[in-house]
C-alpha atoms as a PDB file:
ATOM      1  CA  UNK A   1     238.158 188.594  84.350  1.00  0.00           C
ATOM      2  CA  UNK A   2     236.832 191.572  86.282  1.00  0.00           C
ATOM      3  CA  UNK A   3     233.161 191.947  87.160  1.00  0.00           C
ATOM      4  CA  UNK A   4     231.193 194.905  88.484  1.00  0.00           C
ATOM      5  CA  UNK A   5     228.640 194.140  91.169  1.00  0.00           C
ATOM      6  CA  UNK A   6     226.249 197.079  91.377  1.00  0.00           C
ATOM      7  CA  UNK A   7     223.748 196.940  94.223  1.00  0.00           C
ATOM      8  CA  UNK A   8     220.812 199.186  95.073  1.00  0.00           C
ATOM      9  CA  UNK A   9     219.425 199.444  98.600  1.00  0.00           C
ATOM     10  CA  UNK A  10     215.810 199.357  99.632  1.00  0.00           C
ATOM     11  CA  UNK A  11     214.989 202.764 101.159  1.00  0.00           C
ATOM     12  CA  UNK A  12     215.153 202.966 104.934  1.00  0.00           C
ATOM     13  CA  UNK A  13     217.431 199.976 105.523  1.00  0.00           C
ATOM     14  CA  UNK A  14     220.352 201.700 107.259  1.00  0.00           C
ATOM     15  CA  UNK A  15     219.838 199.733 110.501  1.00  0.00           C
ATOM     16  CA  UNK A  16     219.886 196.415 108.623  1.00  0.00           C
ATOM     17  CA  UNK A  17     222.968 197.530 106.675  1.00  0.00           C
ATOM     18  CA  UNK A  18     224.846 198.400 109.857  1.00  0.00           C
ATOM     19  CA  UNK A  19     223.905 195.106 111.517  1.00  0.00           C
ATOM     20  CA  UNK A  20     225.087 193.016 108.536  1.00  0.00           C
ATOM     21  CA  UNK A  21     228.176 195.133 107.812  1.00  0.00           C
ATOM     22  CA  UNK A  22     230.761 193.010 109.707  1.00  0.00           C
ATOM     23  CA  UNK A  23     229.841 189.885 107.712  1.00  0.00           C
ATOM     24  CA  UNK A  24     229.701 191.890 104.471  1.00  0.00           C
ATOM     25  CA  UNK A  25     233.168 193.352 105.110  1.00  0.00           C
ATOM     26  CA  UNK A  26     234.629 189.946 105.998  1.00  0.00           C
ATOM     27  CA  UNK A  27     233.770 188.663 102.524  1.00  0.00           C
ATOM     28  CA  UNK A  28     235.346 191.712 100.919  1.00  0.00           C
ATOM     29  CA  UNK A  29     238.451 191.307 103.079  1.00  0.00           C
ATOM     30  CA  UNK A  30     238.799 187.722 101.842  1.00  0.00           C
ATOM     31  CA  UNK A  31     238.692 188.948  98.223  1.00  0.00           C
ATOM     32  CA  UNK A  32     241.242 191.635  99.079  1.00  0.00           C
ATOM     33  CA  UNK A  33     243.597 189.155 100.756  1.00  0.00           C
ATOM     34  CA  UNK A  34     243.346 186.916  97.675  1.00  0.00           C
ATOM     35  CA  UNK A  35     244.406 189.871  95.502  1.00  0.00           C
ATOM     36  CA  UNK A  36     241.095 189.848  93.609  1.00  0.00           C
ATOM     37  CA  UNK A  37     239.416 193.027  94.897  1.00  0.00           C
ATOM     38  CA  UNK A  38     239.906 196.170  92.798  1.00  0.00           C
ATOM     39  CA  UNK A  39     237.508 198.563  94.524  1.00  0.00           C
ATOM     40  CA  UNK A  40     234.536 198.372  96.874  1.00  0.00           C
ATOM     41  CA  UNK A  41     232.351 200.823  98.702  1.00  0.00           C
ATOM     42  CA  UNK A  42     228.888 202.232  99.282  1.00  0.00           C
ATOM     43  CA  UNK A  43     227.027 205.064  97.559  1.00  0.00           C
ATOM     44  CA  UNK A  44     226.167 207.698 100.204  1.00  0.00           C
ATOM     45  CA  UNK A  45     222.596 209.007  99.934  1.00  0.00           C
ATOM     46  CA  UNK A  46     223.888 212.575 100.208  1.00  0.00           C
ATOM     47  CA  UNK A  47     227.008 214.372  99.024  1.00  0.00           C
ATOM     48  CA  UNK A  48     229.117 213.384 102.030  1.00  0.00           C
ATOM     49  CA  UNK A  49     231.664 210.713 102.978  1.00  0.00           C
ATOM     50  CA  UNK A  50     229.729 210.287 106.220  1.00  0.00           C
ATOM     51  CA  UNK A  51     226.018 210.554 105.400  1.00  0.00           C
ATOM     52  CA  UNK A  52     224.842 209.821 108.952  1.00  0.00           C
ATOM     53  CA  UNK A  53     221.137 209.029 109.165  1.00  0.00           C
ATOM     54  CA  UNK A  54     220.717 209.659 105.401  1.00  0.00           C
ATOM     55  CA  UNK A  55     222.438 206.321 104.882  1.00  0.00           C
ATOM     56  CA  UNK A  56     223.327 204.795 101.564  1.00  0.00           C
ATOM     57  CA  UNK A  57     221.631 204.001  98.269  1.00  0.00           C
ATOM     58  CA  UNK A  58     223.713 200.986  97.279  1.00  0.00           C
ATOM     59  CA  UNK A  59     227.205 199.638  96.745  1.00  0.00           C
ATOM     60  CA  UNK A  60     229.799 198.951  94.076  1.00  0.00           C
ATOM     61  CA  UNK A  61     232.296 196.095  94.027  1.00  0.00           C
ATOM     62  CA  UNK A  62     234.758 195.453  91.205  1.00  0.00           C
ATOM     63  CA  UNK A  63     236.625 192.190  91.627  1.00  0.00           C
ATOM     64  CA  UNK A  64     238.169 189.311  89.716  1.00  0.00           C
ATOM     65  CA  UNK A  65     236.220 186.082  89.322  1.00  0.00           C
ATOM     66  CA  UNK A  66     236.696 183.037  87.106  1.00  0.00           C
ATOM     67  CA  UNK A  67     233.381 183.609  85.322  1.00  0.00           C
ATOM     68  CA  UNK A  68     230.189 185.624  85.301  1.00  0.00           C
ATOM     69  CA  UNK A  69     228.482 182.703  87.015  1.00  0.00           C
ATOM     70  CA  UNK A  70     231.087 182.696  89.814  1.00  0.00           C
ATOM     71  CA  UNK A  71     230.676 186.458  90.281  1.00  0.00           C
ATOM     72  CA  UNK A  72     226.880 186.078  90.393  1.00  0.00           C
ATOM     73  CA  UNK A  73     227.096 183.282  92.955  1.00  0.00           C
ATOM     74  CA  UNK A  74     229.389 185.402  95.131  1.00  0.00           C
ATOM     75  CA  UNK A  75     227.004 188.365  94.862  1.00  0.00           C
ATOM     76  CA  UNK A  76     223.992 186.184  95.651  1.00  0.00           C
ATOM     77  CA  UNK A  77     225.598 185.173  98.974  1.00  0.00           C
ATOM     78  CA  UNK A  78     226.040 188.753 100.228  1.00  0.00           C
ATOM     79  CA  UNK A  79     224.835 189.227 103.819  1.00  0.00           C
ATOM     80  CA  UNK A  80     223.130 192.454 102.762  1.00  0.00           C
ATOM     81  CA  UNK A  81     220.743 190.389 100.634  1.00  0.00           C
ATOM     82  CA  UNK A  82     219.889 188.139 103.575  1.00  0.00           C
ATOM     83  CA  UNK A  83     219.367 191.217 105.763  1.00  0.00           C
ATOM     84  CA  UNK A  84     216.951 192.770 103.260  1.00  0.00           C
ATOM     85  CA  UNK A  85     219.224 195.720 102.445  1.00  0.00           C
ATOM     86  CA  UNK A  86     219.597 195.180  98.705  1.00  0.00           C
ATOM     87  CA  UNK A  87     216.590 195.613  96.438  1.00  0.00           C
ATOM     88  CA  UNK A  88     218.522 194.764  93.288  1.00  0.00           C
ATOM     89  CA  UNK A  89     221.970 193.442  92.403  1.00  0.00           C
ATOM     90  CA  UNK A  90     223.402 193.597  88.889  1.00  0.00           C
ATOM     91  CA  UNK A  91     226.538 191.678  87.959  1.00  0.00           C
ATOM     92  CA  UNK A  92     228.293 192.326  84.672  1.00  0.00           C
ATOM     93  CA  UNK A  93     231.715 191.980  83.086  1.00  0.00           C
ATOM     94  CA  UNK A  94     234.013 194.957  83.531  1.00  0.00           C
ATOM     95  CA  UNK A  95     236.964 195.895  81.338  1.00  0.00           C
ATOM     96  CA  UNK A  96     239.553 197.990  83.158  1.00  0.00           C
ATOM     97  CA  UNK A  97     241.106 200.597  80.882  1.00  0.00           C
ATOM     98  CA  UNK A  98     242.769 202.833  83.479  1.00  0.00           C
END
């Protein structure tokens, strides 16, 4: 089943986000290579693909997992959590219609 992982950043954590980004992307690449990643990306803090110093307000990942518990465990191991970037992470089932 698909699950949406919706994360919100603590304000002012762009430096921590950038430092943890390689490890964060490696986990997403593994999901992609396994054919389980549907979409992933950050929410820019301003109306721009490249927000510069404005940074980001969070992230969205939609991917396939065997259960809600498995999706939650994957989300709980995100390097952005360890780096103090994410203030909150919500994981919930997602039904793809289109």
